[in-house]
Short mmCIF file of C-alpha atoms in Angstrom, two decimals:
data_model
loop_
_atom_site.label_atom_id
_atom_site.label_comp_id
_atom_site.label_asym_id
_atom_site.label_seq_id
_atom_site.Cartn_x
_atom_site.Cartn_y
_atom_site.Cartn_z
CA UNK G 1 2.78 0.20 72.46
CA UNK G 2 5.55 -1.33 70.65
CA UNK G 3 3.50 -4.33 68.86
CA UNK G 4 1.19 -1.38 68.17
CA UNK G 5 3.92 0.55 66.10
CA UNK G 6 4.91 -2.77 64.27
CA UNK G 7 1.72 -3.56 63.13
CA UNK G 8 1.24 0.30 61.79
CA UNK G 9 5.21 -0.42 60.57
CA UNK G 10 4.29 -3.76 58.85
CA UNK G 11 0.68 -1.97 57.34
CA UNK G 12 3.15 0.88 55.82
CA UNK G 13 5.67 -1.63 54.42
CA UNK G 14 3.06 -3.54 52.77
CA UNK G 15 1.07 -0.82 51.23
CA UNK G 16 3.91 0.65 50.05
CA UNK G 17 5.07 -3.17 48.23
CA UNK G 18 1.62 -3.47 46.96
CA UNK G 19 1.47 0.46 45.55
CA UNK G 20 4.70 -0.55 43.99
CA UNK G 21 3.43 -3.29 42.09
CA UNK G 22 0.50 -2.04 41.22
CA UNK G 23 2.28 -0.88 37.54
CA UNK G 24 3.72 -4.15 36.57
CA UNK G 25 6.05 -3.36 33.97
CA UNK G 26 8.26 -5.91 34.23
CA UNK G 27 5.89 -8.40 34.40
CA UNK G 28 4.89 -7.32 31.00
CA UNK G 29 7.42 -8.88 29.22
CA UNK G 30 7.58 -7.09 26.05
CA UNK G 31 10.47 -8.66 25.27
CA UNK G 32 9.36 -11.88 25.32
CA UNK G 33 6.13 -11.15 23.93
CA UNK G 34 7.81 -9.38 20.62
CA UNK G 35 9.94 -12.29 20.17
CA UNK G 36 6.96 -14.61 20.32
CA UNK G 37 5.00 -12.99 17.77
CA UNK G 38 6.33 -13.90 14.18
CA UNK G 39 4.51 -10.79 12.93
CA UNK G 40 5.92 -8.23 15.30
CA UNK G 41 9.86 -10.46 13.82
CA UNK G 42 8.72 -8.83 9.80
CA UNK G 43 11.84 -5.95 8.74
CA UNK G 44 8.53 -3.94 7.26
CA UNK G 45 7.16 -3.90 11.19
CA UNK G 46 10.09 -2.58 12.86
CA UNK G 47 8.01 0.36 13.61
CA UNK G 48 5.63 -0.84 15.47
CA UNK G 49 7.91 -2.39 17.86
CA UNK G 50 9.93 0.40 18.48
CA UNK G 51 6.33 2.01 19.55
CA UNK G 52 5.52 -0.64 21.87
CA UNK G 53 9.19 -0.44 23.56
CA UNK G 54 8.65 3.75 23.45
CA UNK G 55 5.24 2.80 25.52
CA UNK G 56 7.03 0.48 27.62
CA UNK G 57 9.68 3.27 28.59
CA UNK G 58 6.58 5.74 29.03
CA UNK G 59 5.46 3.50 31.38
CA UNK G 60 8.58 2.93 32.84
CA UNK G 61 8.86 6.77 33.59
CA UNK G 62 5.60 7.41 34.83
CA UNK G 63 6.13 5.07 37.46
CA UNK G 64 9.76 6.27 38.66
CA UNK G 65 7.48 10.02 38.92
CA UNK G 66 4.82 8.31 40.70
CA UNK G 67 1.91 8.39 38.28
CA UNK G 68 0.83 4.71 39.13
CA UNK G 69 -2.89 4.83 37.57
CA UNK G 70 -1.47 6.34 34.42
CA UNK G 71 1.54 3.79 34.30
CA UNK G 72 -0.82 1.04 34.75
CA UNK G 73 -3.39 2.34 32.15
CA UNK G 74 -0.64 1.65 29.59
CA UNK G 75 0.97 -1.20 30.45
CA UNK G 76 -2.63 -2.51 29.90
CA UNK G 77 -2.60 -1.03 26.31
CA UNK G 78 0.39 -2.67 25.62
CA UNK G 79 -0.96 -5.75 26.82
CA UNK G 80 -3.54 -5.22 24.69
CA UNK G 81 -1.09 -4.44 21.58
CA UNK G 82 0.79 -7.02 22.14
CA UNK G 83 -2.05 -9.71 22.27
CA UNK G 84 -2.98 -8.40 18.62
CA UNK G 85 -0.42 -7.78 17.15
CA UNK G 86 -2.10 -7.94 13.61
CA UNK G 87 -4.43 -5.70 14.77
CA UNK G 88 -1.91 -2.91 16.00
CA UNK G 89 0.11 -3.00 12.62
CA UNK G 90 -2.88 -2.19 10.68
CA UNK G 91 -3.75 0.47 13.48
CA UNK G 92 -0.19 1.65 13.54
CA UNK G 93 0.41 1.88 9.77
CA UNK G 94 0.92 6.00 9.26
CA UNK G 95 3.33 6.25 6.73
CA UNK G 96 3.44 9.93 6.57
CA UNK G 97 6.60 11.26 5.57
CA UNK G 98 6.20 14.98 6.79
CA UNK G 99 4.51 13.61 9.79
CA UNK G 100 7.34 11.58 11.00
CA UNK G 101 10.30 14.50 9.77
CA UNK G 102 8.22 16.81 11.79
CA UNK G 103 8.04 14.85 15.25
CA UNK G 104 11.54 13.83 14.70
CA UNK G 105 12.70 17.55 14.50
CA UNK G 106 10.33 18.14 17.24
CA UNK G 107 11.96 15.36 19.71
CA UNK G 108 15.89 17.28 18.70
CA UNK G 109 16.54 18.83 21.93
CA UNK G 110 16.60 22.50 21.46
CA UNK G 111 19.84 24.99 22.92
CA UNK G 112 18.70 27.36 25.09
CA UNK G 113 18.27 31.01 23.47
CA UNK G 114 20.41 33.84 24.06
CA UNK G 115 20.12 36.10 26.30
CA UNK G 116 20.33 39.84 24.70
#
């Protein structure tokens, strides 16, 4: 009986280490990988970097609220990304002023309204 409930015990325990690294974020090494790309180092793509660490802390959340497939679908876009970087500058290069005042307004946390 007991060898029975440590081998169910040591089944759970690994599942739940492999479910855990199943979205590697870490192991992405953005860090590394936007220091190693002379592009990504250019003052005019400063942008695009701060999009792949936004990603990165998408990711990052996802995971802490359990939505492994989805955290793991974007760490491989980043992967991705970040293995072309030439690639995502020209994909990333929206420029549009309104655009960007708009979702900047849009990410100002609002006060709650009044109640009358």
């Amino acid at each position: 009986m007991r060898s029975a409930l440590s081998t169910a015990l040591a089944i759970l325990l690994a599942s739940g280490v492999a479910a855990s690294a199943a979205c590697d974020v870490k192991g992405l090494k953005l860090e590394d990988e936007i220091a190693d790309k002379k592009e990504l180092q250019k003052s005019a793509n400063e942008q695009t970097v701060r999009d792949l660490r936004t990603l990165r802390d998408a990711a990052i959340v996802l995971d802490a609220f359990k939505f492994e497939p989805e955290c793991e679908r974007l760490v491989v876009i980043l992967k991705q990304l970040t293995a072309h970087p030439v690639k995502t500058i020209e994909r990333g290069g929206d420029t549009d002023e309104e655009k960007a005042e708009e979702i900047e307004e849009a990410r100002e946390p609002k006060a709650p309204a009044k109640a009358k």
